Amino acid sequence: MVHDVIQELEELYAELPTINCKGLCWNSCGPIDLSDAERQRIVDLGVDIPVFTEDRARRWANDEKGELYCPALSFGAHEGGMGCTAYEARPMICRLWGLSEGDMSCPHGCEPSTRLTPAEVYRFIGRSFKIGGHGDVDVDRGLDVLEALMSDPDQAEIVTRFMGGDHSVAAELRTAVENHRRA
Ligand code: SF4
Ligand code: SF4
């Protein structure tokens, strides 16, 4: 069963554009949100990734990094330098890094075979949560809300900014989601 879930996740990862990675951006490896199955896969390798919280993300964005670096990072894991010890099992969010427009584009100039839009990035994340589970979150409902928000240019901009790390729009985004749920 667990094996089937990993297989499904691998099939989803295979849908992603490819990128010629230089493995240089370990300093972007901070708080990440991942599905339950992806977390367990990394736990099985001996690394426990802390649960993602808005507070951790905010502190990371405010440059209070310190202990917020991902525990899968290790010196010597990539060509003698810092790298991911769980690279083959890294979750969707890490595989998306460098593939998107804007703030998730590669800071070292690696070019993906196709560049994803923020909406496509969210859909991939949502689909990974759907396959791997994500606590008691209703992922289907979340994907529906995402589709609705992304179809409205004003709300799409809020989602895109939040996804790019602009936490000043968190309250606006929460309101937009609540309004959609009430509608
Ligand atoms: S952003 Fe992605 S593609 Fe670019 S160096 Fe870092 S891991 Fe590689
Ligand atoms: S799992 Fe690996 S690639 Fe992902 S954030 Fe942690 S160290 Fe970086």
PDB file of C-alpha atoms and ligand atoms in Angstrom:
ATOM      1  CA  MET A   1       0.000   0.000   0.000  1.00  0.00           C
ATOM      2  CA  VAL A   2       2.724   2.436   1.063  1.00  0.00           C
ATOM      3  CA  HIS A   3       4.719   1.254  -1.933  1.00  0.00           C
ATOM      4  CA  ASP A   4       1.751   2.072  -4.216  1.00  0.00           C
ATOM      5  CA  VAL A   5       1.567   5.603  -2.829  1.00  0.00           C
ATOM      6  CA  ILE A   6       5.281   6.154  -3.441  1.00  0.00           C
ATOM      7  CA  GLN A   7       4.860   4.764  -6.946  1.00  0.00           C
ATOM      8  CA  GLU A   8       1.978   7.196  -7.571  1.00  0.00           C
ATOM      9  CA  LEU A   9       4.073  10.068  -6.275  1.00  0.00           C
ATOM     10  CA  GLU A  10       6.959   9.055  -8.535  1.00  0.00           C
ATOM     11  CA  GLU A  11       4.561   9.046 -11.500  1.00  0.00           C
ATOM     12  CA  LEU A  12       3.432  12.536 -10.550  1.00  0.00           C
ATOM     13  CA  TYR A  13       7.047  13.738 -10.223  1.00  0.00           C
ATOM     14  CA  ALA A  14       7.661  12.333 -13.723  1.00  0.00           C
ATOM     15  CA  GLU A  15       5.112  14.832 -15.088  1.00  0.00           C
ATOM     16  CA  LEU A  16       7.276  17.755 -13.976  1.00  0.00           C
ATOM     17  CA  PRO A  17       9.412  19.626 -16.484  1.00  0.00           C
ATOM     18  CA  THR A  18      13.077  18.658 -16.346  1.00  0.00           C
ATOM     19  CA  ILE A  19      15.871  20.971 -15.252  1.00  0.00           C
ATOM     20  CA  ASN A  20      19.612  20.726 -15.505  1.00  0.00           C
ATOM     21  CA  CYS A  21      20.290  21.265 -11.820  1.00  0.00           C
ATOM     22  CA  LYS A  22      23.615  22.606 -10.595  1.00  0.00           C
ATOM     23  CA  GLY A  23      22.735  21.736  -6.981  1.00  0.00           C
ATOM     24  CA  LEU A  24      23.767  25.144  -5.754  1.00  0.00           C
ATOM     25  CA  CYS A  25      20.780  26.394  -3.864  1.00  0.00           C
ATOM     26  CA  TRP A  26      20.980  24.576  -0.540  1.00  0.00           C
ATOM     27  CA  ASN A  27      20.622  27.957   1.183  1.00  0.00           C
ATOM     28  CA  SER A  28      16.976  27.978   0.013  1.00  0.00           C
ATOM     29  CA  CYS A  29      16.281  24.750   1.956  1.00  0.00           C
ATOM     30  CA  GLY A  30      14.153  26.066   4.807  1.00  0.00           C
ATOM     31  CA  PRO A  31      10.702  25.163   6.167  1.00  0.00           C
ATOM     32  CA  ILE A  32       8.839  23.001   3.642  1.00  0.00           C
ATOM     33  CA  ASP A  33       5.320  21.645   3.498  1.00  0.00           C
ATOM     34  CA  LEU A  34       4.973  18.097   2.227  1.00  0.00           C
ATOM     35  CA  SER A  35       2.481  15.258   2.161  1.00  0.00           C
ATOM     36  CA  ASP A  36       2.372  12.644   4.926  1.00  0.00           C
ATOM     37  CA  ALA A  37       3.759   9.904   2.657  1.00  0.00           C
ATOM     38  CA  GLU A  38       6.633  12.122   1.508  1.00  0.00           C
ATOM     39  CA  ARG A  39       7.448  12.955   5.131  1.00  0.00           C
ATOM     40  CA  GLN A  40       7.413   9.258   6.106  1.00  0.00           C
ATOM     41  CA  ARG A  41       9.641   8.399   3.164  1.00  0.00           C
ATOM     42  CA  ILE A  42      12.260  10.808   4.513  1.00  0.00           C
ATOM     43  CA  VAL A  43      11.737   9.639   8.122  1.00  0.00           C
ATOM     44  CA  ASP A  44      12.596   6.144   6.832  1.00  0.00           C
ATOM     45  CA  LEU A  45      15.946   7.598   5.770  1.00  0.00           C
ATOM     46  CA  GLY A  46      16.483   8.854   9.320  1.00  0.00           C
ATOM     47  CA  VAL A  47      15.482  12.519   8.880  1.00  0.00           C
ATOM     48  CA  ASP A  48      12.447  14.063  10.552  1.00  0.00           C
ATOM     49  CA  ILE A  49      11.298  17.208   8.720  1.00  0.00           C
ATOM     50  CA  PRO A  50       9.541  19.607  11.152  1.00  0.00           C
ATOM     51  CA  VAL A  51       5.877  20.358  10.528  1.00  0.00           C
ATOM     52  CA  PHE A  52       5.433  23.472   8.380  1.00  0.00           C
ATOM     53  CA  THR A  53       3.896  26.444  10.176  1.00  0.00           C
ATOM     54  CA  GLU A  54       3.239  30.021   9.088  1.00  0.00           C
ATOM     55  CA  ASP A  55       5.419  31.179  11.965  1.00  0.00           C
ATOM     56  CA  ARG A  56       8.401  29.171  10.715  1.00  0.00           C
ATOM     57  CA  ALA A  57       7.835  30.473   7.170  1.00  0.00           C
ATOM     58  CA  ARG A  58       7.578  34.071   8.421  1.00  0.00           C
ATOM     59  CA  ARG A  59      10.782  33.784  10.455  1.00  0.00           C
ATOM     60  CA  TRP A  60      12.558  32.273   7.453  1.00  0.00           C
ATOM     61  CA  ALA A  61      11.310  35.107   5.199  1.00  0.00           C
ATOM     62  CA  ASN A  62      12.535  37.608   7.830  1.00  0.00           C
ATOM     63  CA  ASP A  63      15.996  36.085   7.559  1.00  0.00           C
ATOM     64  CA  GLU A  64      15.890  34.487  11.019  1.00  0.00           C
ATOM     65  CA  LYS A  65      17.082  31.251   9.428  1.00  0.00           C
ATOM     66  CA  GLY A  66      19.365  29.547  11.983  1.00  0.00           C
ATOM     67  CA  GLU A  67      17.719  26.324  13.143  1.00  0.00           C
ATOM     68  CA  LEU A  68      15.096  26.606  10.388  1.00  0.00           C
ATOM     69  CA  TYR A  69      17.342  25.043   7.745  1.00  0.00           C
ATOM     70  CA  CYS A  70      15.988  21.685   6.574  1.00  0.00           C
ATOM     71  CA  PRO A  71      17.472  18.830   8.644  1.00  0.00           C
ATOM     72  CA  ALA A  72      18.027  16.809   5.451  1.00  0.00           C
ATOM     73  CA  LEU A  73      20.825  19.225   4.537  1.00  0.00           C
ATOM     74  CA  SER A  74      24.316  17.986   5.208  1.00  0.00           C
ATOM     75  CA  PHE A  75      27.827  19.050   4.406  1.00  0.00           C
ATOM     76  CA  GLY A  76      29.404  16.724   1.870  1.00  0.00           C
ATOM     77  CA  ALA A  77      26.112  15.479   0.382  1.00  0.00           C
ATOM     78  CA  HIS A  78      26.667  17.268  -2.950  1.00  0.00           C
ATOM     79  CA  GLU A  79      30.075  17.183  -4.623  1.00  0.00           C
ATOM     80  CA  GLY A  80      31.835  17.773  -1.317  1.00  0.00           C
ATOM     81  CA  GLY A  81      29.635  20.753  -0.399  1.00  0.00           C
ATOM     82  CA  MET A  82      26.244  21.273   1.244  1.00  0.00           C
ATOM     83  CA  GLY A  83      23.489  19.146  -0.210  1.00  0.00           C
ATOM     84  CA  CYS A  84      20.340  17.130   0.368  1.00  0.00           C
ATOM     85  CA  THR A  85      20.826  13.729   2.001  1.00  0.00           C
ATOM     86  CA  ALA A  86      17.294  12.760   0.881  1.00  0.00           C
ATOM     87  CA  TYR A  87      17.674  13.958  -2.712  1.00  0.00           C
ATOM     88  CA  GLU A  88      16.171  10.881  -4.398  1.00  0.00           C
ATOM     89  CA  ALA A  89      13.231  11.001  -1.962  1.00  0.00           C
ATOM     90  CA  ARG A  90      12.819  14.788  -1.862  1.00  0.00           C
ATOM     91  CA  PRO A  91       9.187  15.911  -1.828  1.00  0.00           C
ATOM     92  CA  MET A  92       7.196  17.751  -4.473  1.00  0.00           C
ATOM     93  CA  ILE A  93       7.934  21.240  -3.163  1.00  0.00           C
ATOM     94  CA  CYS A  94      11.689  20.659  -3.519  1.00  0.00           C
ATOM     95  CA  ARG A  95      11.275  19.243  -7.028  1.00  0.00           C
ATOM     96  CA  LEU A  96       9.306  22.352  -8.047  1.00  0.00           C
ATOM     97  CA  TRP A  97      12.107  24.700  -7.027  1.00  0.00           C
ATOM     98  CA  GLY A  98      13.559  26.257 -10.181  1.00  0.00           C
ATOM     99  CA  LEU A  99      10.640  25.235 -12.407  1.00  0.00           C
ATOM    100  CA  SER A 100       8.347  28.186 -11.875  1.00  0.00           C
ATOM    101  CA  GLU A 101       8.174  31.797 -12.916  1.00  0.00           C
ATOM    102  CA  GLY A 102       9.053  34.496 -10.393  1.00  0.00           C
ATOM    103  CA  ASP A 103      10.454  33.808  -6.940  1.00  0.00           C
ATOM    104  CA  MET A 104      10.696  30.058  -7.431  1.00  0.00           C
ATOM    105  CA  SER A 105      12.893  30.402 -10.507  1.00  0.00           C
ATOM    106  CA  CYS A 106      16.463  29.162 -10.184  1.00  0.00           C
ATOM    107  CA  PRO A 107      18.745  31.835  -8.713  1.00  0.00           C
ATOM    108  CA  HIS A 108      21.679  30.159 -10.479  1.00  0.00           C
ATOM    109  CA  GLY A 109      20.214  30.348 -13.965  1.00  0.00           C
ATOM    110  CA  CYS A 110      19.218  26.684 -14.426  1.00  0.00           C
ATOM    111  CA  GLU A 111      16.563  26.603 -17.157  1.00  0.00           C
ATOM    112  CA  PRO A 112      13.650  24.139 -16.993  1.00  0.00           C
ATOM    113  CA  SER A 113      12.355  22.424 -20.125  1.00  0.00           C
ATOM    114  CA  THR A 114       9.067  24.284 -19.540  1.00  0.00           C
ATOM    115  CA  ARG A 115       8.353  27.019 -17.027  1.00  0.00           C
ATOM    116  CA  LEU A 116       5.327  26.397 -14.786  1.00  0.00           C
ATOM    117  CA  THR A 117       2.860  29.105 -13.825  1.00  0.00           C
ATOM    118  CA  PRO A 118       2.142  29.623 -10.098  1.00  0.00           C
ATOM    119  CA  ALA A 119      -1.269  27.960 -10.611  1.00  0.00           C
ATOM    120  CA  GLU A 120       0.384  24.900 -12.093  1.00  0.00           C
ATOM    121  CA  VAL A 121       2.814  24.809  -9.166  1.00  0.00           C
ATOM    122  CA  TYR A 122      -0.074  24.834  -6.698  1.00  0.00           C
ATOM    123  CA  ARG A 123      -1.864  22.115  -8.619  1.00  0.00           C
ATOM    124  CA  PHE A 124       1.204  19.887  -8.434  1.00  0.00           C
ATOM    125  CA  ILE A 125       1.486  20.518  -4.701  1.00  0.00           C
ATOM    126  CA  GLY A 126      -2.236  19.817  -4.253  1.00  0.00           C
ATOM    127  CA  ARG A 127      -1.998  16.592  -6.226  1.00  0.00           C
ATOM    128  CA  SER A 128       0.973  15.434  -4.126  1.00  0.00           C
ATOM    129  CA  PHE A 129      -1.049  16.129  -0.965  1.00  0.00           C
ATOM    130  CA  LYS A 130      -3.977  14.231  -2.445  1.00  0.00           C
ATOM    131  CA  ILE A 131      -1.858  11.155  -3.170  1.00  0.00           C
ATOM    132  CA  GLY A 132       0.243  11.249   0.003  1.00  0.00           C
ATOM    133  CA  GLY A 133      -2.354  12.655   2.421  1.00  0.00           C
ATOM    134  CA  HIS A 134      -1.962  15.821   4.444  1.00  0.00           C
ATOM    135  CA  GLY A 135      -3.257  15.394   8.005  1.00  0.00           C
ATOM    136  CA  ASP A 136      -7.010  16.006   8.045  1.00  0.00           C
ATOM    137  CA  VAL A 137      -6.920  18.684   5.332  1.00  0.00           C
ATOM    138  CA  ASP A 138      -9.636  18.237   2.689  1.00  0.00           C
ATOM    139  CA  VAL A 139      -7.305  18.407  -0.323  1.00  0.00           C
ATOM    140  CA  ASP A 140     -10.101  18.166  -2.922  1.00  0.00           C
ATOM    141  CA  ARG A 141     -11.802  21.147  -1.360  1.00  0.00           C
ATOM    142  CA  GLY A 142      -8.478  23.008  -1.253  1.00  0.00           C
ATOM    143  CA  LEU A 143      -7.903  22.338  -4.952  1.00  0.00           C
ATOM    144  CA  ASP A 144     -11.423  23.588  -5.762  1.00  0.00           C
ATOM    145  CA  VAL A 145     -10.764  26.801  -3.828  1.00  0.00           C
ATOM    146  CA  LEU A 146      -7.436  27.218  -5.620  1.00  0.00           C
ATOM    147  CA  GLU A 147      -9.066  26.854  -9.042  1.00  0.00           C
ATOM    148  CA  ALA A 148     -11.695  29.431  -8.105  1.00  0.00           C
ATOM    149  CA  LEU A 149      -9.139  31.930  -6.776  1.00  0.00           C
ATOM    150  CA  MET A 150      -6.817  31.519  -9.754  1.00  0.00           C
ATOM    151  CA  SER A 151      -9.655  32.181 -12.194  1.00  0.00           C
ATOM    152  CA  ASP A 152     -10.103  35.689 -10.741  1.00  0.00           C
ATOM    153  CA  PRO A 153      -7.142  37.923 -11.760  1.00  0.00           C
ATOM    154  CA  ASP A 154      -7.215  39.994  -8.508  1.00  0.00           C
ATOM    155  CA  GLN A 155      -7.275  36.941  -6.272  1.00  0.00           C
ATOM    156  CA  ALA A 156      -4.773  35.118  -8.460  1.00  0.00           C
ATOM    157  CA  GLU A 157      -2.356  37.944  -7.794  1.00  0.00           C
ATOM    158  CA  ILE A 158      -2.764  37.512  -4.019  1.00  0.00           C
ATOM    159  CA  VAL A 159      -2.167  33.748  -4.295  1.00  0.00           C
ATOM    160  CA  THR A 160       0.878  34.333  -6.497  1.00  0.00           C
ATOM    161  CA  ARG A 161       2.383  36.899  -4.153  1.00  0.00           C
ATOM    162  CA  PHE A 162       1.843  34.653  -1.120  1.00  0.00           C
ATOM    163  CA  MET A 163       3.407  31.748  -2.927  1.00  0.00           C
ATOM    164  CA  GLY A 164       6.374  33.923  -3.798  1.00  0.00           C
ATOM    165  CA  GLY A 165       6.985  34.440  -0.072  1.00  0.00           C
ATOM    166  CA  ASP A 166       5.114  37.746   0.398  1.00  0.00           C
ATOM    167  CA  HIS A 167       3.468  37.046   3.757  1.00  0.00           C
ATOM    168  CA  SER A 168       2.080  40.586   3.943  1.00  0.00           C
ATOM    169  CA  VAL A 169      -0.876  39.270   1.890  1.00  0.00           C
ATOM    170  CA  ALA A 170      -1.607  36.326   4.251  1.00  0.00           C
ATOM    171  CA  ALA A 171      -4.628  38.049   5.836  1.00  0.00           C
ATOM    172  CA  GLU A 172      -6.017  39.055   2.424  1.00  0.00           C
ATOM    173  CA  LEU A 173      -5.611  35.509   1.184  1.00  0.00           C
ATOM    174  CA  ARG A 174      -7.340  34.086   4.260  1.00  0.00           C
ATOM    175  CA  THR A 175     -10.278  36.459   3.683  1.00  0.00           C
ATOM    176  CA  ALA A 176     -10.484  35.479  -0.003  1.00  0.00           C
ATOM    177  CA  VAL A 177     -10.566  31.779   0.941  1.00  0.00           C
ATOM    178  CA  GLU A 178     -13.215  32.348   3.622  1.00  0.00           C
ATOM    179  CA  ASN A 179     -15.351  34.401   1.198  1.00  0.00           C
ATOM    180  CA  HIS A 180     -15.130  31.657  -1.359  1.00  0.00           C
ATOM    181  CA  ARG A 181     -16.142  29.027   1.205  1.00  0.00           C
ATOM    182  CA  ARG A 182     -19.154  31.109   2.244  1.00  0.00           C
ATOM    183  CA  ALA A 183     -20.244  31.739  -1.373  1.00  0.00           C
TER     184      ALA A 183
HETATM  185  S1  SF4 B   1      17.393  26.222  -8.065  1.00  0.00           S
HETATM  186 FE1  SF4 B   1      17.043  24.124  -8.540  1.00  0.00          FE
HETATM  187  S2  SF4 B   1      17.917  23.903 -10.514  1.00  0.00           S
HETATM  188 FE2  SF4 B   1      18.832  25.743  -9.703  1.00  0.00          FE
HETATM  189  S3  SF4 B   1      20.691  25.092  -8.691  1.00  0.00           S
HETATM  190 FE3  SF4 B   1      19.090  25.079  -7.204  1.00  0.00          FE
HETATM  191  S4  SF4 B   1      18.295  23.005  -7.153  1.00  0.00           S
HETATM  192 FE4  SF4 B   1      19.438  23.297  -9.030  1.00  0.00          FE
HETATM  193  S1  SF4 B   2      14.399  17.773   1.547  1.00  0.00           S
HETATM  194 FE1  SF4 B   2      16.375  18.213   0.590  1.00  0.00          FE
HETATM  195  S2  SF4 B   2      15.904  19.545  -1.167  1.00  0.00           S
HETATM  196 FE2  SF4 B   2      14.150  19.555   0.220  1.00  0.00          FE
HETATM  197  S3  SF4 B   2      14.417  21.310   1.573  1.00  0.00           S
HETATM  198 FE3  SF4 B   2      15.301  19.535   2.616  1.00  0.00          FE
HETATM  199  S4  SF4 B   2      17.473  19.523   2.033  1.00  0.00           S
HETATM  200 FE4  SF4 B   2      16.401  20.862   0.606  1.00  0.00          FE
END
